[in-house]
mmCIF file of C-alpha atoms and ligand atoms in Angstrom:
data_model
loop_
_atom_site.group_PDB
_atom_site.id
_atom_site.type_symbol
_atom_site.label_atom_id
_atom_site.label_comp_id
_atom_site.label_asym_id
_atom_site.label_seq_id
_atom_site.Cartn_x
_atom_site.Cartn_y
_atom_site.Cartn_z
ATOM 1 C CA UNK A 1 -0.038 0.384 -0.148
ATOM 2 C CA UNK A 2 1.048 3.016 -0.706
ATOM 3 C CA UNK A 3 0.605 6.139 2.204
ATOM 4 C CA UNK A 4 0.332 9.433 1.836
ATOM 5 C CA UNK A 5 3.822 11.418 2.614
ATOM 6 C CA UNK A 6 1.954 13.758 5.360
ATOM 7 C CA UNK A 7 3.472 16.978 6.806
ATOM 8 C CA UNK A 8 2.188 18.393 9.936
ATOM 9 C CA UNK A 9 3.094 21.749 11.124
ATOM 10 C CA UNK A 10 2.779 23.068 15.000
ATOM 11 C CA UNK A 11 3.732 26.092 16.674
ATOM 12 C CA UNK A 12 3.556 24.444 20.657
ATOM 13 C CA UNK A 13 3.601 21.521 22.703
ATOM 14 C CA UNK A 14 1.826 18.665 20.243
ATOM 15 C CA UNK A 15 0.141 16.945 21.492
ATOM 16 C CA UNK A 16 -2.417 16.447 18.126
ATOM 17 C CA UNK A 17 0.630 15.589 16.133
ATOM 18 C CA UNK A 18 1.507 13.393 18.598
ATOM 19 C CA UNK A 19 -1.920 11.489 18.109
ATOM 20 C CA UNK A 20 -1.052 11.656 14.409
ATOM 21 C CA UNK A 21 2.583 9.841 14.855
ATOM 22 C CA UNK A 22 0.861 7.201 17.009
ATOM 23 C CA UNK A 23 -1.246 6.370 14.218
ATOM 24 C CA UNK A 24 0.814 6.544 11.689
ATOM 25 C CA UNK A 25 2.476 4.045 12.797
ATOM 26 C CA UNK A 26 0.394 1.639 12.422
ATOM 27 C CA UNK A 27 1.615 0.363 8.732
ATOM 28 C CA UNK A 28 -2.095 0.303 7.806
ATOM 29 C CA UNK A 29 -2.846 3.124 8.061
ATOM 30 C CA UNK A 30 -3.548 5.099 4.919
ATOM 31 C CA UNK A 31 -0.908 8.192 5.979
ATOM 32 C CA UNK A 32 2.437 8.430 7.095
ATOM 33 C CA UNK A 33 4.716 11.476 9.078
ATOM 34 C CA UNK A 34 7.446 12.302 7.190
ATOM 35 C CA UNK A 35 8.234 15.523 8.262
ATOM 36 C CA UNK A 36 7.522 17.651 11.476
ATOM 37 C CA UNK A 37 7.551 21.458 11.873
ATOM 38 C CA UNK A 38 7.688 24.468 13.694
ATOM 39 C CA UNK A 39 7.992 28.203 12.843
ATOM 40 C CA UNK A 40 8.797 28.713 16.887
ATOM 41 C CA UNK A 41 12.191 27.412 17.850
ATOM 42 C CA UNK A 42 12.225 24.554 21.277
ATOM 43 C CA UNK A 43 8.786 24.573 20.805
ATOM 44 C CA UNK A 44 8.137 21.506 22.635
ATOM 45 C CA UNK A 45 6.168 19.582 20.042
ATOM 46 C CA UNK A 46 9.434 18.900 18.415
ATOM 47 C CA UNK A 47 10.853 16.943 20.148
ATOM 48 C CA UNK A 48 8.250 14.672 20.574
ATOM 49 C CA UNK A 49 8.832 14.272 16.968
ATOM 50 C CA UNK A 50 12.381 13.244 17.405
ATOM 51 C CA UNK A 51 12.135 11.342 20.010
ATOM 52 C CA UNK A 52 10.115 9.321 17.058
ATOM 53 C CA UNK A 53 12.053 8.973 15.095
ATOM 54 C CA UNK A 54 10.412 11.398 12.870
ATOM 55 C CA UNK A 55 12.165 14.507 10.700
ATOM 56 C CA UNK A 56 12.028 18.085 12.214
ATOM 57 C CA UNK A 57 12.854 21.317 10.648
ATOM 58 C CA UNK A 58 12.936 25.102 12.206
ATOM 59 C CA UNK A 59 11.754 27.099 10.519
ATOM 60 C CA UNK A 60 11.203 30.642 12.505
ATOM 61 C CA UNK A 61 8.544 33.598 11.065
ATOM 62 C CA UNK A 62 10.640 36.489 13.088
ATOM 63 C CA UNK A 63 13.090 38.237 10.676
ATOM 64 C CA UNK A 64 12.239 36.762 7.923
ATOM 65 C CA UNK A 65 10.233 39.846 6.100
ATOM 66 C CA UNK A 66 6.965 38.923 5.690
ATOM 67 C CA UNK A 67 4.619 36.169 6.001
ATOM 68 C CA UNK A 68 5.120 35.093 1.729
ATOM 69 C CA UNK A 69 9.174 34.432 2.773
ATOM 70 C CA UNK A 70 8.462 33.036 5.324
ATOM 71 C CA UNK A 71 6.330 30.504 3.675
ATOM 72 C CA UNK A 72 8.535 30.565 1.038
ATOM 73 C CA UNK A 73 10.888 28.901 2.972
ATOM 74 C CA UNK A 74 8.719 26.318 4.988
ATOM 75 C CA UNK A 75 7.065 25.532 0.944
ATOM 76 C CA UNK A 76 10.766 24.560 -0.446
ATOM 77 C CA UNK A 77 10.975 21.975 2.886
ATOM 78 C CA UNK A 78 8.072 20.397 2.727
ATOM 79 C CA UNK A 79 8.726 19.843 -0.896
ATOM 80 C CA UNK A 80 12.017 19.097 -0.224
ATOM 81 C CA UNK A 81 10.165 16.197 1.823
ATOM 82 C CA UNK A 82 7.849 14.949 -1.046
ATOM 83 C CA UNK A 83 5.403 16.042 1.012
ATOM 84 C CA UNK A 84 1.691 14.661 -0.454
ATOM 85 C CA UNK A 85 -0.516 16.384 2.453
ATOM 86 C CA UNK A 86 -0.227 18.950 5.623
ATOM 87 C CA UNK A 87 -1.835 18.710 8.649
ATOM 88 C CA UNK A 88 -2.026 21.891 10.933
ATOM 89 C CA UNK A 89 -2.124 21.117 14.177
ATOM 90 C CA UNK A 90 -1.185 24.173 16.777
ATOM 91 C CA UNK A 91 0.234 26.233 14.018
ATOM 92 C CA UNK A 92 -0.723 29.884 14.810
ATOM 93 C CA UNK A 93 0.448 31.606 12.369
ATOM 94 C CA UNK A 94 -2.428 32.844 9.596
ATOM 95 C CA UNK A 95 -1.343 31.975 5.988
ATOM 96 C CA UNK A 96 -1.202 33.902 2.797
ATOM 97 C CA UNK A 97 -3.243 33.024 -0.387
ATOM 98 C CA UNK A 98 1.009 32.371 -2.132
ATOM 99 C CA UNK A 99 0.625 28.973 1.266
ATOM 100 C CA UNK A 100 -3.668 28.030 0.640
ATOM 101 C CA UNK A 101 -3.097 28.600 -3.225
ATOM 102 C CA UNK A 102 -0.311 26.146 -3.418
ATOM 103 C CA UNK A 103 -1.635 23.755 -0.828
ATOM 104 C CA UNK A 104 -5.207 24.066 -1.349
ATOM 105 C CA UNK A 105 -6.772 20.727 -0.856
ATOM 106 C CA UNK A 106 -4.543 19.294 0.457
ATOM 107 C CA UNK A 107 -3.804 21.167 4.077
ATOM 108 C CA UNK A 108 -5.437 19.475 7.540
ATOM 109 C CA UNK A 109 -6.879 21.971 10.305
ATOM 110 C CA UNK A 110 -7.765 20.721 13.337
ATOM 111 C CA UNK A 111 -9.770 23.627 15.637
ATOM 112 C CA UNK A 112 -11.394 23.929 19.056
ATOM 113 C CA UNK A 113 -14.540 25.234 18.000
ATOM 114 C CA UNK A 114 -17.783 22.978 16.091
ATOM 115 C CA UNK A 115 -17.416 25.482 12.851
ATOM 116 C CA UNK A 116 -19.097 27.615 12.416
ATOM 117 C CA UNK A 117 -19.238 28.546 15.270
ATOM 118 C CA UNK A 118 -16.537 30.538 17.256
ATOM 119 C CA UNK A 119 -14.195 30.473 14.359
ATOM 120 C CA UNK A 120 -10.799 32.299 15.414
ATOM 121 C CA UNK A 121 -9.216 32.375 18.871
ATOM 122 C CA UNK A 122 -9.895 31.993 22.782
ATOM 123 C CA UNK A 123 -12.628 29.665 21.870
ATOM 124 C CA UNK A 124 -13.823 27.605 24.661
ATOM 125 C CA UNK A 125 -14.051 31.063 27.113
ATOM 126 C CA UNK A 126 -16.880 32.150 23.813
ATOM 127 C CA UNK A 127 -18.657 29.276 23.937
ATOM 128 C CA UNK A 128 -19.098 29.000 27.540
ATOM 129 C CA UNK A 129 -19.754 32.902 28.177
ATOM 130 C CA UNK A 130 -22.256 32.466 24.611
ATOM 131 C CA UNK A 131 -24.171 29.799 26.776
ATOM 132 C CA UNK A 132 -23.555 26.874 24.464
ATOM 133 C CA UNK A 133 -23.946 23.152 25.784
ATOM 134 C CA UNK A 134 -21.354 21.985 23.999
ATOM 135 C CA UNK A 135 -18.079 22.624 22.806
ATOM 136 C CA UNK A 136 -16.083 20.882 20.352
ATOM 137 C CA UNK A 137 -13.105 20.132 17.974
ATOM 138 C CA UNK A 138 -13.788 20.208 13.670
ATOM 139 C CA UNK A 139 -11.336 18.903 11.276
ATOM 140 C CA UNK A 140 -11.528 21.064 7.966
ATOM 141 C CA UNK A 141 -10.010 21.467 4.670
ATOM 142 C CA UNK A 142 -7.760 25.610 5.226
ATOM 143 C CA UNK A 143 -8.880 27.724 2.234
ATOM 144 C CA UNK A 144 -8.050 31.413 2.188
ATOM 145 C CA UNK A 145 -10.704 32.444 4.761
ATOM 146 C CA UNK A 146 -9.592 32.085 8.544
ATOM 147 C CA UNK A 147 -11.877 28.526 9.900
ATOM 148 C CA UNK A 148 -13.713 28.771 7.114
ATOM 149 C CA UNK A 149 -12.694 25.719 4.721
ATOM 150 C CA UNK A 150 -15.216 22.620 3.705
ATOM 151 C CA UNK A 151 -15.419 20.040 7.019
ATOM 152 C CA UNK A 152 -14.010 16.260 6.976
ATOM 153 C CA UNK A 153 -14.734 15.613 10.909
ATOM 154 C CA UNK A 154 -16.270 17.070 13.500
ATOM 155 C CA UNK A 155 -16.702 16.238 17.981
ATOM 156 C CA UNK A 156 -18.800 17.338 20.000
ATOM 157 C CA UNK A 157 -18.529 17.705 23.805
ATOM 158 C CA UNK A 158 -21.025 18.501 26.187
ATOM 159 C CA UNK A 159 -20.268 22.011 28.275
ATOM 160 C CA UNK A 160 -21.082 20.935 31.762
ATOM 161 C CA UNK A 161 -21.684 23.479 34.802
ATOM 162 C CA UNK A 162 -19.202 24.963 36.494
ATOM 163 C CA UNK A 163 -17.077 24.217 33.938
ATOM 164 C CA UNK A 164 -13.920 27.341 33.171
ATOM 165 C CA UNK A 165 -12.590 27.413 29.854
ATOM 166 C CA UNK A 166 -9.650 24.955 31.113
ATOM 167 C CA UNK A 167 -12.050 22.306 31.461
ATOM 168 C CA UNK A 168 -13.814 22.742 28.422
ATOM 169 C CA UNK A 169 -10.772 22.766 26.764
ATOM 170 C CA UNK A 170 -9.141 19.603 28.550
ATOM 171 C CA UNK A 171 -12.227 17.313 27.884
ATOM 172 C CA UNK A 172 -12.513 18.999 23.929
ATOM 173 C CA UNK A 173 -8.224 18.523 23.536
ATOM 174 C CA UNK A 174 -9.606 14.022 23.666
ATOM 175 C CA UNK A 175 -11.552 14.361 20.988
ATOM 176 C CA UNK A 176 -9.453 16.216 18.377
ATOM 177 C CA UNK A 177 -7.141 13.335 18.981
ATOM 178 C CA UNK A 178 -9.380 11.001 18.029
ATOM 179 C CA UNK A 179 -10.913 12.758 15.057
ATOM 180 C CA UNK A 180 -7.896 13.895 14.070
ATOM 181 C CA UNK A 181 -6.251 10.744 13.217
ATOM 182 C CA UNK A 182 -9.806 9.860 11.970
ATOM 183 C CA UNK A 183 -9.525 12.293 9.561
ATOM 184 C CA UNK A 184 -6.408 12.362 7.973
ATOM 185 C CA UNK A 185 -6.871 8.490 7.371
ATOM 186 C CA UNK A 186 -10.308 9.296 4.969
ATOM 187 C CA UNK A 187 -8.347 12.408 3.392
ATOM 188 C CA UNK A 188 -5.388 10.078 2.841
ATOM 189 C CA UNK A 189 -7.093 7.471 1.342
ATOM 190 C CA UNK A 190 -9.487 9.471 -0.325
ATOM 191 C CA UNK A 191 -12.451 7.656 0.797
ATOM 192 C CA UNK A 192 -15.729 8.945 -0.759
ATOM 193 C CA UNK A 193 -18.060 10.886 0.762
ATOM 194 C CA UNK A 194 -22.005 10.858 1.589
ATOM 195 C CA UNK A 195 -21.823 14.802 0.158
ATOM 196 C CA UNK A 196 -19.584 13.390 -2.298
ATOM 197 C CA UNK A 197 -18.559 16.650 -1.639
ATOM 198 C CA UNK A 198 -15.591 15.584 1.407
ATOM 199 C CA UNK A 199 -14.314 12.778 2.921
ATOM 200 C CA UNK A 200 -16.326 12.986 6.194
ATOM 201 C CA UNK A 201 -16.038 12.040 8.932
ATOM 202 C CA UNK A 202 -19.240 12.384 11.268
ATOM 203 C CA UNK A 203 -19.247 12.072 15.720
ATOM 204 C CA UNK A 204 -16.318 9.352 15.025
ATOM 205 C CA UNK A 205 -16.906 6.814 19.058
ATOM 206 C CA UNK A 206 -15.366 9.175 21.854
HETATM 207 C C1 LIG B 301 -5.598 22.692 19.457
HETATM 208 O O1 LIG B 301 -6.333 22.664 20.958
HETATM 209 C C2 LIG B 301 -5.997 23.284 18.344
HETATM 210 O O2 LIG B 301 -7.350 22.485 18.340
HETATM 211 C C3 LIG B 301 -5.730 24.346 18.874
HETATM 212 O O3 LIG B 301 -4.450 24.946 19.559
HETATM 213 C C4 LIG B 301 -4.380 23.634 20.581
HETATM 214 C C5 LIG B 301 -3.080 22.795 19.850
HETATM 215 O O4 LIG B 301 -2.869 22.086 21.025
HETATM 216 N N1 LIG B 301 -5.496 25.211 17.230
HETATM 217 C C6 LIG B 301 -5.750 26.056 17.147
HETATM 218 O O5 LIG B 301 -6.201 27.108 17.924
HETATM 219 C C7 LIG B 301 -5.829 26.695 15.927
HETATM 220 N N2 LIG B 301 -6.171 28.215 15.743
HETATM 221 P P1 LIG B 301 -1.712 20.753 20.829
HETATM 222 O O6 LIG B 301 -0.050 22.031 20.124
HETATM 223 O O7 LIG B 301 -1.353 20.437 21.869
HETATM 224 O O8 LIG B 301 -2.030 19.786 19.183
#
């Protein structure tokens, strides 16, 4: 079986990246992780990737002159690794049309809310403040508008009385670690979607 060569982009601790690495340890998993790249030197996830024997790269976004200059360097690194799919996993950089177009239909992101509710930052506090009864997470294709692209997978978790953002984030993170590997598998294996539009994983068991 040919496995889809996948790069994971991170900015921090990399727990979603680790979930993808763990899933891809199974030789039957349809994607292999060929590169973990961070825009933040010393990002915690880099150590986890190295320990797992995965190639890593650090491309600091600072001092590059422009967003696009940074992205061109990152893009070149992805091409060097013969990357076919890109997974953003806590990658906290807004992307320009250059990068989004270069990876159109081949780049996924995980976002800690039930999109289209609560795009952007501070999702958990905003969900609590709004009185929402469910929070959750979404894996979607990346398009030029932030947190808007076609949805591949979602999972909902309850918001319980007394939850603060920290408690809700922890509950959502457990779900993130399940749906991201499931979503990547669906995209990498090209499973036809019920809707015909994009491969879809609907509420996988948590
Ligand atoms: C995750 O909760 C992810 O959904 C979120 O950052 C966290 C990264 O954690 N991403 C965003 O907010 C993107 N806008 P991780 O580094 O442990 O995977």
